[in-house]
Structure formats: C-alpha cells, structure tokens
PDB file of C-alpha atoms in Angstrom:
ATOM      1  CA  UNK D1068     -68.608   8.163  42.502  1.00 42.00           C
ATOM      2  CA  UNK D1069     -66.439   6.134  40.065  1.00 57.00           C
ATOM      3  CA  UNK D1070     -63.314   4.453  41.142  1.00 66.00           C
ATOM      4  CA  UNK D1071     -60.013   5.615  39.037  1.00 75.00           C
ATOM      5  CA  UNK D1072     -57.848   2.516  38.399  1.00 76.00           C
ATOM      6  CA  UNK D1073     -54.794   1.796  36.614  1.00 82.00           C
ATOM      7  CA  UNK D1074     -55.050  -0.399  33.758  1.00 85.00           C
ATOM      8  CA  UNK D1075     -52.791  -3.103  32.773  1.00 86.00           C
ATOM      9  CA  UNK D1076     -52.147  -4.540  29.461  1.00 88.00           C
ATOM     10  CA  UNK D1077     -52.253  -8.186  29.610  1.00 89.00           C
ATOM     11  CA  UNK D1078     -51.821  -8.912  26.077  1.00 90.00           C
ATOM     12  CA  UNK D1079     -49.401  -8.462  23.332  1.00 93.00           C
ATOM     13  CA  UNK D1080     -52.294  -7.489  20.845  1.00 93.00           C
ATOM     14  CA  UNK D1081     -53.396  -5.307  22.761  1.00 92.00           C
ATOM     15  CA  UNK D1082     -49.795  -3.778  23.919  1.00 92.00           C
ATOM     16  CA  UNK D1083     -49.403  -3.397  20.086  1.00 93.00           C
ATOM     17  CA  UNK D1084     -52.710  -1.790  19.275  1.00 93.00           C
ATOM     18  CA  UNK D1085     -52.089   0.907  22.084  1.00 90.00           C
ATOM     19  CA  UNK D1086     -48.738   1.817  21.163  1.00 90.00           C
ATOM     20  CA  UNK D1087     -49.769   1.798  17.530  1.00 91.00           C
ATOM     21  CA  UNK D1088     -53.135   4.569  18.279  1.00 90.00           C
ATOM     22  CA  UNK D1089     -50.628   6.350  21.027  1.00 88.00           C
ATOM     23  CA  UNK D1090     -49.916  10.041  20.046  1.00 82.00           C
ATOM     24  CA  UNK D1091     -47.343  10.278  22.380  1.00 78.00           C
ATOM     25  CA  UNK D1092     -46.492   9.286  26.168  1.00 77.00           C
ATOM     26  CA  UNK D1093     -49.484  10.615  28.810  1.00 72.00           C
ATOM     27  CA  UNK D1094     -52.061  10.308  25.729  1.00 80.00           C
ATOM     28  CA  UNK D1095     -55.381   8.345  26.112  1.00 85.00           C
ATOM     29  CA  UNK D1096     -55.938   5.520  23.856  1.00 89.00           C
ATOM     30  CA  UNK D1097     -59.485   4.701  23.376  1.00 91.00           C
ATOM     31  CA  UNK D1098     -60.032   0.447  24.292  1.00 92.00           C
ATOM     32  CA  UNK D1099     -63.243  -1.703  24.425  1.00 91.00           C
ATOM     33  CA  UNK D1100     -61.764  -4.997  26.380  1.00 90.00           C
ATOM     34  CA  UNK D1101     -62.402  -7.828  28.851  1.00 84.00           C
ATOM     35  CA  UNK D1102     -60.520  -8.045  32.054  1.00 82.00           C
ATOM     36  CA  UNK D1103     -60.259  -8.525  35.360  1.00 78.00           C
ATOM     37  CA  UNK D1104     -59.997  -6.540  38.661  1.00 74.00           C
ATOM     38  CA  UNK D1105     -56.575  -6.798  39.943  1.00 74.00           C
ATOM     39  CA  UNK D1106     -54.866  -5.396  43.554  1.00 76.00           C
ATOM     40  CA  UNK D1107     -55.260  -1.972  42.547  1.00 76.00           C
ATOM     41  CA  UNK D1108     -55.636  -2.050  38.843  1.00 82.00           C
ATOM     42  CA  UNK D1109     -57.586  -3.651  35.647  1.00 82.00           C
ATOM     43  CA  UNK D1110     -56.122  -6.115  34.065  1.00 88.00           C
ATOM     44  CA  UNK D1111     -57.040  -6.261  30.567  1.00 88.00           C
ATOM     45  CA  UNK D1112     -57.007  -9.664  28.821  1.00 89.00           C
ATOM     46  CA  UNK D1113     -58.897  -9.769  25.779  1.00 90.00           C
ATOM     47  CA  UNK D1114     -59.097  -6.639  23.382  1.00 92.00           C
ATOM     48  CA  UNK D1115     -62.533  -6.083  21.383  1.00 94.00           C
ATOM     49  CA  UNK D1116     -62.092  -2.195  20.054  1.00 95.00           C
ATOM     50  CA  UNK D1117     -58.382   0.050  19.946  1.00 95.00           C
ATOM     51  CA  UNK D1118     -58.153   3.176  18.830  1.00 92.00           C
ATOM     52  CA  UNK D1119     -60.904   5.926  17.766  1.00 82.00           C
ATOM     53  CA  UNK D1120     -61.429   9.411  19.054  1.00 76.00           C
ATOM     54  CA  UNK D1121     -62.102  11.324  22.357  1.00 76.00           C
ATOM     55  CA  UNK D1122     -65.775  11.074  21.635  1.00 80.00           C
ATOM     56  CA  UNK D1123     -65.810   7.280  20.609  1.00 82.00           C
ATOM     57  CA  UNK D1124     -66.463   7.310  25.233  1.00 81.00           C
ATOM     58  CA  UNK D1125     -69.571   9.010  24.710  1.00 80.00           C
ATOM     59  CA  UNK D1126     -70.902   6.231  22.340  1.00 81.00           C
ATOM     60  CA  UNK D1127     -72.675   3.137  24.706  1.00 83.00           C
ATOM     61  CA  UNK D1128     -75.007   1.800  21.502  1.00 88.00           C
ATOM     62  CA  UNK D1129     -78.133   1.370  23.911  1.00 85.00           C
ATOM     63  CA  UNK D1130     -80.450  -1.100  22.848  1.00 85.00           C
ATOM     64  CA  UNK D1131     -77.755  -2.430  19.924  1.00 91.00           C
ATOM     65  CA  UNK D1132     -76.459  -5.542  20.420  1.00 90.00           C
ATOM     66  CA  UNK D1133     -74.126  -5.817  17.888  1.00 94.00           C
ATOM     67  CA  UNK D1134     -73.126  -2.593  15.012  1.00 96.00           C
ATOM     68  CA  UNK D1135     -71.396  -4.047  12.002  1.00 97.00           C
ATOM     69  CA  UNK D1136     -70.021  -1.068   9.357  1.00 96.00           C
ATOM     70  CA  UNK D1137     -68.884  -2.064   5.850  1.00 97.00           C
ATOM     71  CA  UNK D1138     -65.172  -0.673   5.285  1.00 95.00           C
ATOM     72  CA  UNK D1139     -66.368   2.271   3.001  1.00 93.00           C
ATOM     73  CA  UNK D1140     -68.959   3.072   5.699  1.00 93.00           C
ATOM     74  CA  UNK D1141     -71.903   3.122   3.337  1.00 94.00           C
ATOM     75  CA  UNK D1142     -74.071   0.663   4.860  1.00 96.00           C
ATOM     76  CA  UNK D1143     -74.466   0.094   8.564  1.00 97.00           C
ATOM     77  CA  UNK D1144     -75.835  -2.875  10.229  1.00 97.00           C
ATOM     78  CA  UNK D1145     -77.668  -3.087  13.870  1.00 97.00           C
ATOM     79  CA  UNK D1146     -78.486  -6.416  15.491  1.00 95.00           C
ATOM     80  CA  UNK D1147     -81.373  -5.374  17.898  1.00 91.00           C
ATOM     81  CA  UNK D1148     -83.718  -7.127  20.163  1.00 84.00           C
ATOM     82  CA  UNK D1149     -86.321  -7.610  17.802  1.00 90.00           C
ATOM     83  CA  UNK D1150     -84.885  -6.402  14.728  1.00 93.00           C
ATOM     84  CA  UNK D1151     -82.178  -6.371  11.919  1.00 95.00           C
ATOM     85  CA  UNK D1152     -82.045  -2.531  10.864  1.00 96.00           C
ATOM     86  CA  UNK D1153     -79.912  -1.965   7.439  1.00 97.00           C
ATOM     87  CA  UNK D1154     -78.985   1.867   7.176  1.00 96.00           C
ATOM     88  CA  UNK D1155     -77.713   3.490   4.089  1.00 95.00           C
ATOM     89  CA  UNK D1156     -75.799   6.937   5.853  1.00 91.00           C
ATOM     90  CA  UNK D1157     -75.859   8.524   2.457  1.00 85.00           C
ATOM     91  CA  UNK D1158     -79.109   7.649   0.651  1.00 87.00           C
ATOM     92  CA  UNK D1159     -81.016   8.445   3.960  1.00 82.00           C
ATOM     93  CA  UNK D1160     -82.630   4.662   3.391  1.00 88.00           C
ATOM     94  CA  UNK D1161     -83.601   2.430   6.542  1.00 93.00           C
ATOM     95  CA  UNK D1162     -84.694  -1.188   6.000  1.00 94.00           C
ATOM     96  CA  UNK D1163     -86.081  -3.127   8.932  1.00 95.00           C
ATOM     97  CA  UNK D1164     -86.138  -6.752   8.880  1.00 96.00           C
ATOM     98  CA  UNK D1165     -87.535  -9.046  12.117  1.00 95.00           C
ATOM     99  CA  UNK D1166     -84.866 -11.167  13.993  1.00 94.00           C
ATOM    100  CA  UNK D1167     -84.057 -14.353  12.562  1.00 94.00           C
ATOM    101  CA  UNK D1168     -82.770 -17.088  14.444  1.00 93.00           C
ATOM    102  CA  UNK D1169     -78.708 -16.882  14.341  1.00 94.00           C
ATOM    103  CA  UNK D1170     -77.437 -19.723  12.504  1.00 94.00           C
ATOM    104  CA  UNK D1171     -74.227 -21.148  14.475  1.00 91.00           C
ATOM    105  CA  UNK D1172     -71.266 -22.373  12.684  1.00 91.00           C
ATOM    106  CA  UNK D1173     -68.408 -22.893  15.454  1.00 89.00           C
ATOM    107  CA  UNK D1174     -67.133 -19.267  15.683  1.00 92.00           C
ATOM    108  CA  UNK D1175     -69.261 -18.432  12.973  1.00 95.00           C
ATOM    109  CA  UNK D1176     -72.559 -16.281  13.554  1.00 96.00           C
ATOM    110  CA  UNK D1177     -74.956 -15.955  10.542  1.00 96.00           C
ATOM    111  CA  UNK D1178     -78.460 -14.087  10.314  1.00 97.00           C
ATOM    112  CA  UNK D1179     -80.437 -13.983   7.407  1.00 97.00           C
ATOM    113  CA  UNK D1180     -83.932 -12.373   6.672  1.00 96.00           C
ATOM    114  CA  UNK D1181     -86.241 -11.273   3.966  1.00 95.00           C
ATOM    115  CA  UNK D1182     -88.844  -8.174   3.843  1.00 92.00           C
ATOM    116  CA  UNK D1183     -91.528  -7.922   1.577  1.00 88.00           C
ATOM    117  CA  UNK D1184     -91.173  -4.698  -1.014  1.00 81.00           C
ATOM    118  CA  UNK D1185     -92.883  -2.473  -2.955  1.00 72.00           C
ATOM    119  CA  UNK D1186     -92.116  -0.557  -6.215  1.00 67.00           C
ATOM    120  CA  UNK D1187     -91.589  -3.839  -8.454  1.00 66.00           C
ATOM    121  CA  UNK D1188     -89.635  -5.682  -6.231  1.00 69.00           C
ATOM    122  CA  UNK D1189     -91.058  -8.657  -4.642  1.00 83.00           C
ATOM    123  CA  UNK D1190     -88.818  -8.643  -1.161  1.00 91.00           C
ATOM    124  CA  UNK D1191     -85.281  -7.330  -0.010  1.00 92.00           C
ATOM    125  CA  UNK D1192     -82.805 -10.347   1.170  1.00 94.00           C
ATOM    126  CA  UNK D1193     -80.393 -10.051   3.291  1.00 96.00           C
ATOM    127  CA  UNK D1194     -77.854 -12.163   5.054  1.00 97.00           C
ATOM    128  CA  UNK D1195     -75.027 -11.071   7.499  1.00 98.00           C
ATOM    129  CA  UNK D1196     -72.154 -13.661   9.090  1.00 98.00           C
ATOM    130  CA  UNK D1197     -69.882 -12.206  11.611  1.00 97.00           C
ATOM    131  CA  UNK D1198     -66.840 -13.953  13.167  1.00 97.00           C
ATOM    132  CA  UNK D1199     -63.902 -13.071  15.523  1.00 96.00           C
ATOM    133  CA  UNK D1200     -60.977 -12.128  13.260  1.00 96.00           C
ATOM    134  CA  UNK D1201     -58.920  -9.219  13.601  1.00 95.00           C
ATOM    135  CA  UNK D1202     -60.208  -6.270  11.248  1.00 96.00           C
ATOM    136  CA  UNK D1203     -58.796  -2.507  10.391  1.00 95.00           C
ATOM    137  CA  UNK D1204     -61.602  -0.047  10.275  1.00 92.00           C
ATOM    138  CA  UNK D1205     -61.659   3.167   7.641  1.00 89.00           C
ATOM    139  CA  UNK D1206     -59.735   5.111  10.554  1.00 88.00           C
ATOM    140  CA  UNK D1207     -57.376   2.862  11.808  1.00 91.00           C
ATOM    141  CA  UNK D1208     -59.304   1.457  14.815  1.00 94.00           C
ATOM    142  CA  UNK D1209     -58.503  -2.104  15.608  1.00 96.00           C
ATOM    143  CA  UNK D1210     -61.490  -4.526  15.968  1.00 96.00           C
ATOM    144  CA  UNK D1211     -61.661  -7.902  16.815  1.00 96.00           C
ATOM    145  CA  UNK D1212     -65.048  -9.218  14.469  1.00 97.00           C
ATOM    146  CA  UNK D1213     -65.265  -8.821  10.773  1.00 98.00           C
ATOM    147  CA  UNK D1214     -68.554  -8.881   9.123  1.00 97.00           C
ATOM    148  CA  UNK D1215     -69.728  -9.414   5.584  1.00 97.00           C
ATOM    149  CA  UNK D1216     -73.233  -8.621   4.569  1.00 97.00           C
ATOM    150  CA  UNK D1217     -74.972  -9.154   1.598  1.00 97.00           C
ATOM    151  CA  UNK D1218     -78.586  -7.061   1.002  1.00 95.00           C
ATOM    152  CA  UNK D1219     -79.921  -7.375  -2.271  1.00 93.00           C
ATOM    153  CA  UNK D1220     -77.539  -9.064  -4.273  1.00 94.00           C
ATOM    154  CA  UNK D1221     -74.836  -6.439  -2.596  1.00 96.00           C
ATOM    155  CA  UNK D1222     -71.847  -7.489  -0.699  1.00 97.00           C
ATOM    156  CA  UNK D1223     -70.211  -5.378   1.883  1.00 97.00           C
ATOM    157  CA  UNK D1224     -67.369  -6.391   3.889  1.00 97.00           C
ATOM    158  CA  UNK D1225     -66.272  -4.415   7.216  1.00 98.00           C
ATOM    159  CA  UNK D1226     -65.908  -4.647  10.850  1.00 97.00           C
ATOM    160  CA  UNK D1227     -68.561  -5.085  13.742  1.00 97.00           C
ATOM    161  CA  UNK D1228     -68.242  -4.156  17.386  1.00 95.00           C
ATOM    162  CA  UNK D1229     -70.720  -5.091  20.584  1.00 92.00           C
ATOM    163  CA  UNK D1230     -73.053  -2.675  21.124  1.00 90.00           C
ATOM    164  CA  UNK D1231     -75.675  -2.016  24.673  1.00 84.00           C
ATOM    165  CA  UNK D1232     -71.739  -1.451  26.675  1.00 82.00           C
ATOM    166  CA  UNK D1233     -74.110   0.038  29.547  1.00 75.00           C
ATOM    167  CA  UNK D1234     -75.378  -3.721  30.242  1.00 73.00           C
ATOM    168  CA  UNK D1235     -72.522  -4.710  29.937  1.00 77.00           C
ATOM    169  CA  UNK D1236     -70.830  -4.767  33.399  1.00 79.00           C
ATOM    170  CA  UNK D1237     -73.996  -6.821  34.906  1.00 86.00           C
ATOM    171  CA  UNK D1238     -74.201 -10.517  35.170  1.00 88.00           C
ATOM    172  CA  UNK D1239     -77.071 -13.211  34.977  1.00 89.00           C
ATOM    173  CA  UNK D1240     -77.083 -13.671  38.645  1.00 94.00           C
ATOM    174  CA  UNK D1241     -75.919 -12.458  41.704  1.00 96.00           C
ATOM    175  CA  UNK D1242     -75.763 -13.902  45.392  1.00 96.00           C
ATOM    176  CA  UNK D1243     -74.891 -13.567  48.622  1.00 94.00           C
ATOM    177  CA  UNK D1244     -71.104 -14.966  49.913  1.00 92.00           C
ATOM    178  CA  UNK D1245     -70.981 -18.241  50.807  1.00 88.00           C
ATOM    179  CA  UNK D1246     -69.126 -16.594  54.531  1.00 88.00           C
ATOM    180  CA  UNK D1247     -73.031 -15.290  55.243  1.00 86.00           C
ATOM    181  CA  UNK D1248     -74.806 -18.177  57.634  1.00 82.00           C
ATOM    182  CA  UNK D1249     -77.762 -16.781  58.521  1.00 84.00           C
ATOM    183  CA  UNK D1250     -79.650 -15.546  55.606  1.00 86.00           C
ATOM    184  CA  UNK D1251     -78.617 -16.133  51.559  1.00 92.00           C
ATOM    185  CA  UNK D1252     -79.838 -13.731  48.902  1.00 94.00           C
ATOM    186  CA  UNK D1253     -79.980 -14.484  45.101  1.00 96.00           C
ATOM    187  CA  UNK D1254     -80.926 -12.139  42.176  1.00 96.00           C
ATOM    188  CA  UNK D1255     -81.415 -13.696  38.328  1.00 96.00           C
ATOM    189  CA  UNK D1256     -81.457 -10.892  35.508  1.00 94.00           C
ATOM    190  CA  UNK D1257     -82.979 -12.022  32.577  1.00 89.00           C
ATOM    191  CA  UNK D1258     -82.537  -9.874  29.454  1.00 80.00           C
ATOM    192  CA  UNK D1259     -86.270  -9.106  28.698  1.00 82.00           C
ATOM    193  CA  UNK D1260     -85.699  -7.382  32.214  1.00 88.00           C
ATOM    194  CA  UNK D1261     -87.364  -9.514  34.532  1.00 95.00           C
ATOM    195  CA  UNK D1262     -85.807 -10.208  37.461  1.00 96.00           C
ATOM    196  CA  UNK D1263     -85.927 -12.982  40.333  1.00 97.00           C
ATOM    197  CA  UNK D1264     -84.557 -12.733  43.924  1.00 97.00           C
ATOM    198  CA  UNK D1265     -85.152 -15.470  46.206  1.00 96.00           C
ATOM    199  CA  UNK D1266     -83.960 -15.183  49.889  1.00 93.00           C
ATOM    200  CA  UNK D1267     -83.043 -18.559  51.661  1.00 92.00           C
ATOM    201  CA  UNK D1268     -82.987 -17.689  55.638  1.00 86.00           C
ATOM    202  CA  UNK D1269     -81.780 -21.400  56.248  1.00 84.00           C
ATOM    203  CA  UNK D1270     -83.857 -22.528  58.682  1.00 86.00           C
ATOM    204  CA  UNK D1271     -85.547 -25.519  57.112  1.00 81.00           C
ATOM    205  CA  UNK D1272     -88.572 -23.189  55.768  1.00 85.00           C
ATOM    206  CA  UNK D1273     -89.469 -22.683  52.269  1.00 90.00           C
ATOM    207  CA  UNK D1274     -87.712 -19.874  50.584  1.00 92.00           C
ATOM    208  CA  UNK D1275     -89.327 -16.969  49.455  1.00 94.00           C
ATOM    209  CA  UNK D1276     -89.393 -15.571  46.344  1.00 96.00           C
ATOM    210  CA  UNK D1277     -89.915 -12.258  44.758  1.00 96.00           C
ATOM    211  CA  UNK D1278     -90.111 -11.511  40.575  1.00 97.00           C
ATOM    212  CA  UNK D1279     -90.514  -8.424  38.937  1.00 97.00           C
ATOM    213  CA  UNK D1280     -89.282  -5.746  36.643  1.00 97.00           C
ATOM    214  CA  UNK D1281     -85.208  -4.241  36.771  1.00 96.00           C
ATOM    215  CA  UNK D1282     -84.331  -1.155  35.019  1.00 92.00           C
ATOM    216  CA  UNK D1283     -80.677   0.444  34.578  1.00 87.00           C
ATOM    217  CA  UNK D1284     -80.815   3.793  35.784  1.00 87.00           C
ATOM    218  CA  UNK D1285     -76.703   4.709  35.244  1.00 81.00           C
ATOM    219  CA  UNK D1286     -73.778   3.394  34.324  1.00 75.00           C
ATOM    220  CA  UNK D1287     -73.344   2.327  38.006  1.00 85.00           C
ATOM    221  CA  UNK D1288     -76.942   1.683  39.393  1.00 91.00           C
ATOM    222  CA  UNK D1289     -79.599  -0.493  38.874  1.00 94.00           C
ATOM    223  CA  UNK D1290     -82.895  -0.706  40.163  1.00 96.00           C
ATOM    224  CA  UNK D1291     -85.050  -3.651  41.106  1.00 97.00           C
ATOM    225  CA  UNK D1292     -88.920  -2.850  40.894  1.00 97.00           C
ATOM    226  CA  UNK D1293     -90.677  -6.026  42.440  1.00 97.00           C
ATOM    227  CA  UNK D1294     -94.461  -6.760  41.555  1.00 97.00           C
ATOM    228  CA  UNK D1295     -94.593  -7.709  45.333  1.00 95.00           C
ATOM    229  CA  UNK D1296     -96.092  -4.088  46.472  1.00 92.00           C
ATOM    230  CA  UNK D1297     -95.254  -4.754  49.891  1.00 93.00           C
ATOM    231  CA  UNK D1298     -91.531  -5.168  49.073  1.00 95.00           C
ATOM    232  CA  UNK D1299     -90.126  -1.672  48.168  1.00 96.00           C
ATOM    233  CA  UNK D1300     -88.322  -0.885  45.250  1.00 97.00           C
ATOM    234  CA  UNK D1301     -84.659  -2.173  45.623  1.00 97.00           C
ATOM    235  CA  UNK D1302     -81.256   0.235  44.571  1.00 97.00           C
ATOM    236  CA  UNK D1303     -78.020  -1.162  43.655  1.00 96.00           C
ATOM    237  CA  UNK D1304     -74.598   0.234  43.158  1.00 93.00           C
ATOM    238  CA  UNK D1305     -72.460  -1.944  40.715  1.00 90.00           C
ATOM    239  CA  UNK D1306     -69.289  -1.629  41.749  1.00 84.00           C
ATOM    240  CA  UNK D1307     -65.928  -2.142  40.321  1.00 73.00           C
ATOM    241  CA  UNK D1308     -65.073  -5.258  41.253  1.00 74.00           C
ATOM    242  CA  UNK D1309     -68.393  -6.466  39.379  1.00 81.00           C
ATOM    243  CA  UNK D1310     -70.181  -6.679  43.005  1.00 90.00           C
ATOM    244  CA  UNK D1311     -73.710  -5.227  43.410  1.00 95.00           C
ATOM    245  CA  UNK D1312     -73.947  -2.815  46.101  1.00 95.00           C
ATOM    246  CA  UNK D1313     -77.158  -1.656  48.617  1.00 95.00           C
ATOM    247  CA  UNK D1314     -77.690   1.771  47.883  1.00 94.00           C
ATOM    248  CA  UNK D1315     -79.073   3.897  50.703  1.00 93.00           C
ATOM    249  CA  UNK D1316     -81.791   2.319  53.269  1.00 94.00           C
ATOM    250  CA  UNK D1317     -84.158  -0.561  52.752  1.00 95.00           C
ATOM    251  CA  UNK D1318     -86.901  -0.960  55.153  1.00 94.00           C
ATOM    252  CA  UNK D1319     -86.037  -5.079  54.375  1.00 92.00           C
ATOM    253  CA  UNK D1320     -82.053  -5.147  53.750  1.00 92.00           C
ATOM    254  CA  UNK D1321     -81.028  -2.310  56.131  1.00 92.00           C
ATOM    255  CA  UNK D1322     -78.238  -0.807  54.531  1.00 90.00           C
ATOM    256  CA  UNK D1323     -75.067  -3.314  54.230  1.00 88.00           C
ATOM    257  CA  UNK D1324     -76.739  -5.998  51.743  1.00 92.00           C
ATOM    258  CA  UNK D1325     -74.051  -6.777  49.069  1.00 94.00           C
ATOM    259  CA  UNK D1326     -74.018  -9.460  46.679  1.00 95.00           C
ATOM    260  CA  UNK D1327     -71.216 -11.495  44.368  1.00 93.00           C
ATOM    261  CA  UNK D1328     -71.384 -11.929  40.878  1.00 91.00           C
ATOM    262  CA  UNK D1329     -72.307 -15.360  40.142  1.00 91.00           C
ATOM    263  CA  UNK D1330     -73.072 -16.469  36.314  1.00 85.00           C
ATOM    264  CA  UNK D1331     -71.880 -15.186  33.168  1.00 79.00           C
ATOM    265  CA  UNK D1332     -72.142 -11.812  31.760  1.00 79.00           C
ATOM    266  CA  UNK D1333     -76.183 -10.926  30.693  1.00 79.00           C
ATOM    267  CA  UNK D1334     -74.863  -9.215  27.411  1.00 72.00           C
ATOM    268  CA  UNK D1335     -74.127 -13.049  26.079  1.00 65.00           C
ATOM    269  CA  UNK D1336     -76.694 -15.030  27.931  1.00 63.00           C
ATOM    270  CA  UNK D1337     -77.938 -15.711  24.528  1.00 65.00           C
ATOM    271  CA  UNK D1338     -75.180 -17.518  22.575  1.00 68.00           C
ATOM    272  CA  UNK D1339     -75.263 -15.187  19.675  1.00 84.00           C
ATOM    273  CA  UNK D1340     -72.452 -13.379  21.161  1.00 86.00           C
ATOM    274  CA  UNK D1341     -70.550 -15.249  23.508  1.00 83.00           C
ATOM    275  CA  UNK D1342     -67.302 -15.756  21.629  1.00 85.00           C
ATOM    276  CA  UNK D1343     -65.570 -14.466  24.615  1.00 76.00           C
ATOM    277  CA  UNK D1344     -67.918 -15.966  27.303  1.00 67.00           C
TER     278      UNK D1344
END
C-alpha cells in the first residue's frame, strides 16, 4: 500500500509554478520533480513538469525516454531504446529512425539521423537538440527542457519532458547497510534488464554471484528472475524512502532482507539524460 506524504516546496520556481497552476487553496497541482525524503514529508528540490490536468497522473510514457512536443503540437518526438519515432498527430504519419549516438555539448543533447525514402525522395533527415531551459507549453504547463527539431528541412521548436517515470524511482545498485556484519548483499540493475546480485558472507570465501533477468511488475515492486534455477525468483517492494524491500518469504532471504540505494538513478545511467544526476 502506498505511503501518503506531505510535500514540501523547496524551491522558489517551483513555489511560483504551483501557485501560478493553483485553482484555489485545497486544489491539486500536477508536478514531475526531484527530491528527497524528509521526517515525514518530500522535499522537492528540482522541478521538471508544473501544471497539466487530473489525467496528466495517468500518463508514465513506458518505454519513452524522453517526449519532446513542438509548441503548436503538430509534431511529436519520442527518444526510445532503439529508436527515434517522429509523429505527425494530424497527418496520421509515423517516421522511425534508429538511435544515433547523442552528440554532447555541455548541457546540450543533440541526435541526428537519416532514413532512406521512397516516392522521389532519397532519405528523411532529421536532427533534434534538447537542453535544460525553462519552456511554456500550449496549455500553460511549466517544463524545464526546450527542444528544437528539424525533419526535412522543417523546424519545430517546443518543450520535452522525461518519459519511462515507472523506472524512475529505481537505482543502478542496491546493497545491504554497512550496520549488517555477517552477510552483505548487492544488486546492479542494468537498463537492458539484466541484473547482478552478489552476496559477500565475509568469511574469507569467495563471493557468490547470481545474474539474470529483472522485470517491473508495479509502480512499487520489482521482480528479480535469476538464471540460477536453484535460486527462486526474488520480490521486492520499493519503498518510499528509495529502499528495496523483501516481499513475502524466500526460501534463501527469509523474510526481513532489505537493501539501501546505492548508485545513481537507472533512468540516467546513460548520460543522455543526466542533467540532473
């Protein structure tokens, strides 16, 4: 079950934004942010998204790493795994170009691409550069990249948002607390989801190690599936403080196995991202 906090506004952006979106005292105001736990309360640091509708919380982008939207919303841009997907909302046209390597200019991020065409045209060309600079989206929302795209010949300014928010609360690696003497777990996500855990039961013996495939199953549970057969499948509970959680029994862990975030956040691993990292 999900723990209600209050949140705290550790920013004068973002105490600006809010009041700006606020209908009125007691009404929600939609916010994408980075933070911190607090005693009692999240304190958020960094705004990345104000404002929007009810229904902008039912929107998690799976599998989107970053959406950019030119101001006039006629051309959307995803940044996937593999791919560079150019929608046109209104023509009912989809181009998909292959990844490119970014192209890293200090806060800068650029990706360009070309895809061979038909119909005349010898290929489409496109280029997008994205960087963290306050932008005002057709509806008022507040975000905090701009974008401007160019896809055949075309330019399109707008606004761009992170995308995939239900990876977001997991990190690259996990461990046990440093308090634990007699036995020290660590778990490595990587974002092709892999995963590594190696347990260290300090005794001067090697440590063993166990690799295999992870797989989000909620918002607040993930699941590690290890190639090990012998080793059942392993349940976590994410919990708010960023801490992964034992979920039920484990014929190995028992049932109080809890371990500490400790790398950076998996969404930004990366470097195409990470202006916030």
């Amino acid at each position: 079950m999900s723990e209600v906090l209050d949140a705290e506004l550790a920013s004068d952006l973002l105490k600006r934004e809010h009041l700006a979106q606020s209908v009125g005292e007691g009404w929600p105001v939609y916010v994408e942010a980075l933070g911190n736990i607090g005693k009692g309360s999240v304190v958020l640091v960094q705004p990345l998204v104000v404002g929007g509708s009810l229904s902008a919380c039912e929107y998690n982008l799976p599998g989107i790493e970053l959406r950019a939207v030119a101001e006039d919303g006629s051309v959307v841009v995803d940044l996937r795994e593999q791919h560079l997907r150019v929608q046109y909302p209104g023509r009912m046209l989809l181009l998909s170009f292959d990844r490119p390597e970014v192209n890293r200019m200090a806060l800068e991020r650029r990706w360009q691409q070309t895809l061979p065409a038909g119909g005349g045209r010898k290929e489409h060309e496109f280029s997008l550069k994205v960087v963290p600079e306050p932008c005002r989206g057709a509806s008022g929302a507040w975000y905090a990249l701009g974008m401007n795209a160019k896809v055949n010949g075309v330019q399109y300014r707008g606004c761009a948002r992170l995308g995939d928010l239900g990876h977001w609360p997991l990190r690259i690696r996990y461990a046990t607390a440093d308090s634990i003497t007699t036995r020290r777990l660590s778990v490595s996500f990587e974002r092709d989801g892999r995963f590594r855990l190696v347990e260290d039961y300090l005794n001067e013996q090697p440590v063993i190690e166990y690799s295999g495939r992870w797989q989000r199953l909620s918002s607040e549970r993930v699941r590690l599936f290890p190639d090990d057969q012998q080793l059942a499948p392993i349940t976590f509970q994410i919990g708010t403080g960023g801490h992964l959680r034992l979920q039920g029994f484990h014929p190995a862990y028992g049932r109080s196995l809890e371990l500490n975030p400790a790398g950076p956040v998996l969404r930004v691993s990366s470097g195409e991202l990470d202006w916030w990292r």
